[in-house]
Coordinates of C-alpha atoms and ligand atoms in Angstrom, one line a residue:
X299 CA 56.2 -40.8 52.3
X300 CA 57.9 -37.6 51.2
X301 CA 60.3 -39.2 48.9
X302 CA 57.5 -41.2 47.6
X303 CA 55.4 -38.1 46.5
X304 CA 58.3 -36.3 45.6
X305 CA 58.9 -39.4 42.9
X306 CA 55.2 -39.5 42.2
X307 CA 55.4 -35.5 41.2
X308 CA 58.8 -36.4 38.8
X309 CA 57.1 -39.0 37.0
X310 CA 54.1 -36.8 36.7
X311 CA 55.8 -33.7 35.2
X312 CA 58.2 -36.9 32.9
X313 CA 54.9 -38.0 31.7
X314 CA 53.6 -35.0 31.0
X315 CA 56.5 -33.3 28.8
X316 CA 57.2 -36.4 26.9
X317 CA 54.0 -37.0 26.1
X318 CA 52.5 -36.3 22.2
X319 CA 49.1 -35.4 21.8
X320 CA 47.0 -36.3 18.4
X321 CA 43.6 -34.6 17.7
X322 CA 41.8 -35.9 15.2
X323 CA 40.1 -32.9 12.9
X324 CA 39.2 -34.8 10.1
X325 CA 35.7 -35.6 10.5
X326 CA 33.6 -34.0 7.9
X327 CA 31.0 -32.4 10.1
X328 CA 27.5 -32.9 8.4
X329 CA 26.2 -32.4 11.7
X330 CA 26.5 -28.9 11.0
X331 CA 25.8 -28.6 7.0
X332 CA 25.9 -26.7 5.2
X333 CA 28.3 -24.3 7.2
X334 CA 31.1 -27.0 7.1
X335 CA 30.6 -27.8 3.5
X336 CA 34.1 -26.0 3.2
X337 CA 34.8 -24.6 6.5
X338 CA 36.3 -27.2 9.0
X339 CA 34.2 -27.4 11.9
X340 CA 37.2 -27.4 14.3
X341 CA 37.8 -23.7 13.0
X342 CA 34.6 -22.4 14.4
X343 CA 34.4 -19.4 16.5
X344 CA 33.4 -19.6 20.0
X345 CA 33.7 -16.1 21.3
X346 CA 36.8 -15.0 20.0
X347 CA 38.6 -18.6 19.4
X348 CA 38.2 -21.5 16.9
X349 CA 37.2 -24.2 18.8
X350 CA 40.9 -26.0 18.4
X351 CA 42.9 -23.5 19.7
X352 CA 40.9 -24.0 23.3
X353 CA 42.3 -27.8 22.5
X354 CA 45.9 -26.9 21.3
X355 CA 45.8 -24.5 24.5
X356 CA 44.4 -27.3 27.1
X357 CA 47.3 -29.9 25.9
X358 CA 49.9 -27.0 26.1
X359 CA 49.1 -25.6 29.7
X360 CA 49.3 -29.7 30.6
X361 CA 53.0 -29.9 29.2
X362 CA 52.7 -31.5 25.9
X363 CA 55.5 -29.9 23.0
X364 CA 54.7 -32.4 20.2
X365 CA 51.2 -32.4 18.8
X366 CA 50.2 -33.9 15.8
X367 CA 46.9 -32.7 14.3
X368 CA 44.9 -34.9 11.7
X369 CA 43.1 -33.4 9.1
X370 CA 41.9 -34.0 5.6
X371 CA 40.7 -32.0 2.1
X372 CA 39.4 -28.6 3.1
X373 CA 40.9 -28.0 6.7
X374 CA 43.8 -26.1 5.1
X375 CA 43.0 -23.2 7.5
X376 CA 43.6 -25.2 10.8
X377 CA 47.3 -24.8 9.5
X378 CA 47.1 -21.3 8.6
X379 CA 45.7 -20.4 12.3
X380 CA 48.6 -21.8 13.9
X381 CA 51.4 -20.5 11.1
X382 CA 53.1 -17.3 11.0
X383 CA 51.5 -14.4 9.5
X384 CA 54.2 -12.1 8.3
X385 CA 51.9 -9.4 6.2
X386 CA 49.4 -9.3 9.4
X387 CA 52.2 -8.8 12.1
X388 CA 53.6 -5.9 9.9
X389 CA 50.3 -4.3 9.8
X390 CA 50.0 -5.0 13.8
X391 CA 53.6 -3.8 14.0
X392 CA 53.0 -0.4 12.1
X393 CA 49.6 0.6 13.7
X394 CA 51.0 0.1 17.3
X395 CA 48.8 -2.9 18.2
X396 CA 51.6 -4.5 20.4
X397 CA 48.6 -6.8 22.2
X398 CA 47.4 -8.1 18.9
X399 CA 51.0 -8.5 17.6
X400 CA 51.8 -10.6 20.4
X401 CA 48.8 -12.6 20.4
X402 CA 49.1 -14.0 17.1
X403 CA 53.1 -14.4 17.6
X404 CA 52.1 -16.3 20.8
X405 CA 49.3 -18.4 19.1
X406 CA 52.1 -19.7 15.7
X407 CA 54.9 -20.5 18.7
X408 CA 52.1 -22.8 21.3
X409 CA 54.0 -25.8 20.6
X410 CA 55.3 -27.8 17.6
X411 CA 52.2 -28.7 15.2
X412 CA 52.4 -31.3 12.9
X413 CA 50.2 -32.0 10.3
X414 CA 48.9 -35.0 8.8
X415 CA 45.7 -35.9 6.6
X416 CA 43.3 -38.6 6.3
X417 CA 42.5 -39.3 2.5
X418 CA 39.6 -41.1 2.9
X419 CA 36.8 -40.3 5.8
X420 CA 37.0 -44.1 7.2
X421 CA 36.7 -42.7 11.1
X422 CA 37.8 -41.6 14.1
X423 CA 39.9 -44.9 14.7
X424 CA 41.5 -44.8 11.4
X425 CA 42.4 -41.5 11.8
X426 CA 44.2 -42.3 15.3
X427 CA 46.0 -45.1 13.5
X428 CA 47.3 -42.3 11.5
X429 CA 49.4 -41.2 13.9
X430 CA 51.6 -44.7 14.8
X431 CA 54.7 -43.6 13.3
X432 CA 54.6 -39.6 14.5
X433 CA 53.8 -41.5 18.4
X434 CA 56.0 -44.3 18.4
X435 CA 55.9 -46.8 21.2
X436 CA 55.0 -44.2 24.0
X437 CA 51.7 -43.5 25.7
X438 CA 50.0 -40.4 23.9
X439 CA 47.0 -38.2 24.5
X440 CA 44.3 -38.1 22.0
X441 CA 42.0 -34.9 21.9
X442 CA 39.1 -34.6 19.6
X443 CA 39.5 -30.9 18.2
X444 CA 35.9 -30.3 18.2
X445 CA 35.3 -30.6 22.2
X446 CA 36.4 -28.2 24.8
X447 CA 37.3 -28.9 27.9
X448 CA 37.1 -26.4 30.7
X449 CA 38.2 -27.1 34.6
X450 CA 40.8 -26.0 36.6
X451 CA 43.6 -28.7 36.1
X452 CA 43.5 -29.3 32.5
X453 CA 41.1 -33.0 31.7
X454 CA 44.2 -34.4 29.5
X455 CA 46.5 -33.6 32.6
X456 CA 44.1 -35.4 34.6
X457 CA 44.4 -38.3 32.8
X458 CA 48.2 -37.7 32.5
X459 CA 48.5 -37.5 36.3
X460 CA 46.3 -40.7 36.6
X461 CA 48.5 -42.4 33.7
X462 CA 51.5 -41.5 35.6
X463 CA 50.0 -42.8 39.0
X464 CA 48.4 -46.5 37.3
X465 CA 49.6 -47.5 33.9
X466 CA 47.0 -48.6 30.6
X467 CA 45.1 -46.2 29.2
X468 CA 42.6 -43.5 30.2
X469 CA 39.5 -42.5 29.4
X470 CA 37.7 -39.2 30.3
X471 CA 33.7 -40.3 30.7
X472 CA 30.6 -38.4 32.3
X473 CA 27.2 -39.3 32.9
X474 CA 24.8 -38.7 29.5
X475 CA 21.0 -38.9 29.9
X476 CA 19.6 -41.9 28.8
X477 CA 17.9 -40.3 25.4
X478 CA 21.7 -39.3 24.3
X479 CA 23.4 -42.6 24.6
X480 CA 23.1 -43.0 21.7
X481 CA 25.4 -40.1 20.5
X482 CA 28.3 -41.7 23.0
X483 CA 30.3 -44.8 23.4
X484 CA 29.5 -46.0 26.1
X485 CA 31.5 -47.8 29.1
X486 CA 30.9 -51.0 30.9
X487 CA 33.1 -50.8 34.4
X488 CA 33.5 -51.6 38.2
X489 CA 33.8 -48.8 40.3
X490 CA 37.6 -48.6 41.9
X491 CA 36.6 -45.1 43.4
X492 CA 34.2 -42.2 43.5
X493 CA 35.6 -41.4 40.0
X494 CA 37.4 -44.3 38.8
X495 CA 36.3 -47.5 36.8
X496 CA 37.8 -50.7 36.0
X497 CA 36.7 -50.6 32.4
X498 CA 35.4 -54.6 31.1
X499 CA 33.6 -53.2 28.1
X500 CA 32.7 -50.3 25.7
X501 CA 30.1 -50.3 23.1
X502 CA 29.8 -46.9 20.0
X503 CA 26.6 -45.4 20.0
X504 CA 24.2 -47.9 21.6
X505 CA 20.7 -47.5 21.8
X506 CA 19.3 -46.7 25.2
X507 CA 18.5 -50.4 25.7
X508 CA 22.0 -52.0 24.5
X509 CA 23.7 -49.1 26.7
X510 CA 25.6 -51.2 29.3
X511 CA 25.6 -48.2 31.6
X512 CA 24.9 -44.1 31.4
X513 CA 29.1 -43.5 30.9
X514 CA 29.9 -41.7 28.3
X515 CA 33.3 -41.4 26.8
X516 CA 33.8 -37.3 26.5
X517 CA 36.7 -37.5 23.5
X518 CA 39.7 -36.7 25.8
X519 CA 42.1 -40.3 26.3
X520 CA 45.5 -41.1 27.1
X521 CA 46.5 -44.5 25.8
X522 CA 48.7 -47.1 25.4
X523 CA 50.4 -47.4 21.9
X524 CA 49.2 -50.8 21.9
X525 CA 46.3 -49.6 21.0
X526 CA 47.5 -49.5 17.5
X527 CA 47.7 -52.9 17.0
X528 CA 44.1 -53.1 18.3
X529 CA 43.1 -50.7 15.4
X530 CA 44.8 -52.9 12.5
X531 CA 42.5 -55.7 13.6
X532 CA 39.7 -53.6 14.3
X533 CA 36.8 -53.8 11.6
X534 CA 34.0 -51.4 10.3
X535 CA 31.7 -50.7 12.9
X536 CA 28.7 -47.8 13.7
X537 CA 28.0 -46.4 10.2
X538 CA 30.7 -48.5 8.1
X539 CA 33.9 -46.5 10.1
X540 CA 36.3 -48.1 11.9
X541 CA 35.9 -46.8 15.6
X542 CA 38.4 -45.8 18.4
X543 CA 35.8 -47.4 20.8
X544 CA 36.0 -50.7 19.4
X545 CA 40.3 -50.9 19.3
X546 CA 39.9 -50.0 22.8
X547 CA 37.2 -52.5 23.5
X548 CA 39.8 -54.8 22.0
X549 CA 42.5 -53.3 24.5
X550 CA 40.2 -53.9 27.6
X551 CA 40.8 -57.2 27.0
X552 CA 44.9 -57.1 27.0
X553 CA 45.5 -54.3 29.0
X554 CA 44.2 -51.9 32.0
X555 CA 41.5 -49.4 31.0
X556 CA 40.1 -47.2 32.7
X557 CA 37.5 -44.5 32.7
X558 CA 38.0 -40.9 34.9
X559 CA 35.2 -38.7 35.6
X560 CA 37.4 -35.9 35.2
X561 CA 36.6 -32.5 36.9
X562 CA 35.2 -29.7 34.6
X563 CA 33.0 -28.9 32.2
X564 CA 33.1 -30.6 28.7
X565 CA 31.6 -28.5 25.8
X566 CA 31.0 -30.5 21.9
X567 CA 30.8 -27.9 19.5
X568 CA 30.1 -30.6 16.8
X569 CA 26.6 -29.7 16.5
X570 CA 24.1 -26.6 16.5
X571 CA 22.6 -26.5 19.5
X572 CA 26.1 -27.6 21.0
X573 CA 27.9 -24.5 19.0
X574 CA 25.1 -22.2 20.3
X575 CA 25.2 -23.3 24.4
X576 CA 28.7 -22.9 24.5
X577 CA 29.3 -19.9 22.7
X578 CA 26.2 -18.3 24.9
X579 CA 28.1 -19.8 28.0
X580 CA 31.4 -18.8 27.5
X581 CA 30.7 -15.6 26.2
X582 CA 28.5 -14.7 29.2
X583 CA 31.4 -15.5 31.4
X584 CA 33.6 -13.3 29.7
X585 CA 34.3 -10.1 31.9
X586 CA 33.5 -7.7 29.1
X587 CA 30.8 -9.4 26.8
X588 CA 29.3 -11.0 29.8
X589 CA 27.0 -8.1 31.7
X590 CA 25.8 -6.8 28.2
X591 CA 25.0 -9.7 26.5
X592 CA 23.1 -10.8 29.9
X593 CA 21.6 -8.0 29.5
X594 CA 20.4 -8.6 26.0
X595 CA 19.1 -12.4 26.7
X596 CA 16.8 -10.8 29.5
X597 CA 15.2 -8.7 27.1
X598 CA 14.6 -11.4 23.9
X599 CA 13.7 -13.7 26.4
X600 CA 11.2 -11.1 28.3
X601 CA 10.1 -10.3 24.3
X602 CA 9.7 -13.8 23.9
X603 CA 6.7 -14.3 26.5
Ligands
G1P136 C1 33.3 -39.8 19.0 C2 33.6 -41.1 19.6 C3 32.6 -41.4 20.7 C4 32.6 -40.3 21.8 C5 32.3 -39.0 21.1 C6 32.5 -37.8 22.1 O1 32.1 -39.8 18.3 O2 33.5 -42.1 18.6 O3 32.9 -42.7 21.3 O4 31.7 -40.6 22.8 O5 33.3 -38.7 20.0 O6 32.1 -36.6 21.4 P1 31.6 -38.6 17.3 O7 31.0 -37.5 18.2 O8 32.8 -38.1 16.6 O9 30.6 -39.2 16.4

């Protein structure tokens, strides 16, 4: 028993610092025109972070070294906010601001970033495919660098920890209303436990009456590399792209899927009234800007009436 958990815990921590993690940033975000007309939307602030470094963070504090970020024309500052900054960290330097100094430093040595850019905007699953050569014939994590994940044990360590423990891929799913299916893929599965499913099916973006079930995948996944051949043979699907959803749709039926209903909080900053809820919510739980800005809601919201 002891030496099995003991095994169990190697494999986990294996998994974990072998893995590569990909997040696609290439999407073009008209969603959230005309702000991302030249300003990636993976680069936008929630409190005092762009949105990808809560992603780069999440897949560092679960043991991933080797992260491969997609991007495409205009997200040239998504390179910049991970890079060295010589000029800034001389000014730091000079005017004492050790903190500051250190932050940045710490931010440009997270892990080792790779870049690599879609040409043409031909979707999330093309984007993915992308990335065979950088992942090899390993499992890898793929992290969409406009969602942010908040919980305890990191979501993609989740999913490692549940990789480690069952083989295939995973997928990290929650429950969406019915009137927002359609803004999801959506999973078709048996239960195996409280938070597991045997995943038989996955359709992108149904309508509520198509939706084979109220799962919706959340953009965090850990998956087999065979999943690249799924993509070569995947065709255009929802809105002429070709979509992750339907190479794995193609995997279910090969290989083990599964969908976890991770623990946390998933945040998608992808569009406005996303943006605003979890910059309100994150900022309110910050120790200093929390209590003030409180404060300030009460009395727009008491102005308001
Ligand atoms: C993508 C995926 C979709 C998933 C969603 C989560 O869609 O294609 O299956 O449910 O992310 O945010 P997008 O939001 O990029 O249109």
């Amino acid at each position: 028993m002891v030496v099995a958990s003991l095994k169990q815990k190697i494999m986990k921590e294996y998994v974990g610092d072998r893995m590569k993690a990909v997040i696609p940033a290439a999407g073009l975000g008209v969603r959230f025109l005309p702000l991302t007309k030249d300003m990636p939307k993976e680069m936008l602030p929630v409190v005092h972070k762009p949105t990808i470094q809560y992603v780069v963070e999440e897949a560092v504090s679960s043991g991933i070294k080797d992260i491969l970020i997609i991007t495409g024309r205009g997200k040239r500052s998504i390179e910049d906010h991970f890079d060295r900054s010589l000029e800034l960290e001389n000014v730091l330097g000079n005017n004492g601001r050790t903190e500051d100094l250190e932050e940045i430093i710490r931010i440009a040595n997270m892990a080792n970033i790779h870049y690599l850019r879609q040409k043409v905007p031909l979707g999330l699953g093309d984007a993915v495919l992308l990335a065979r050569q950088h992942v090899g014939n390993e499992p890898f994590a793929v992290m969409l660098g406009d969602t942010i994940n908040l919980s305890k044990v990191p979501v993609v360590k989740q999913l490692i920890d549940m990789h480690a423990e069952l083989g295939g891929s995973i997928i990290a799913v929650e429950p969406v209303s019915r009137d927002k299916v359609q803004d999801y893929g959506i999973i078709k599965g048996t239960n195996i436990s409280d938070n597991l499913y045997d995943i038989e099916d996955l359709v992108e973006k149904p309508s509520p009456e198509e939706a084979p079930s109220d799962m919706g995948i959340t953009g965090t996944y850990v998956l087999s590399p065979r999943i690249f051949d799924c993509l070569e043979r995947t065709p255009p699907g929802r809105g002429g792209e070709i979509q992750l959803t339907d190479a794995l749709r193609l995997l279910s039926k090969e290989e083990k899927v599964y969908g976890l209903k991770f623990e946390g909080r998933r945040y998608d900053i992808g569009d406005k009234l996303g943006w605003l809820k979890t910059t309100m919510e994150l900022a309110l739980e910050d120790p200093e800007l929390g209590p003030q800005l409180s404060e300030y809601l009460q009395l727009l919201m008491a102005q308001q009436r």
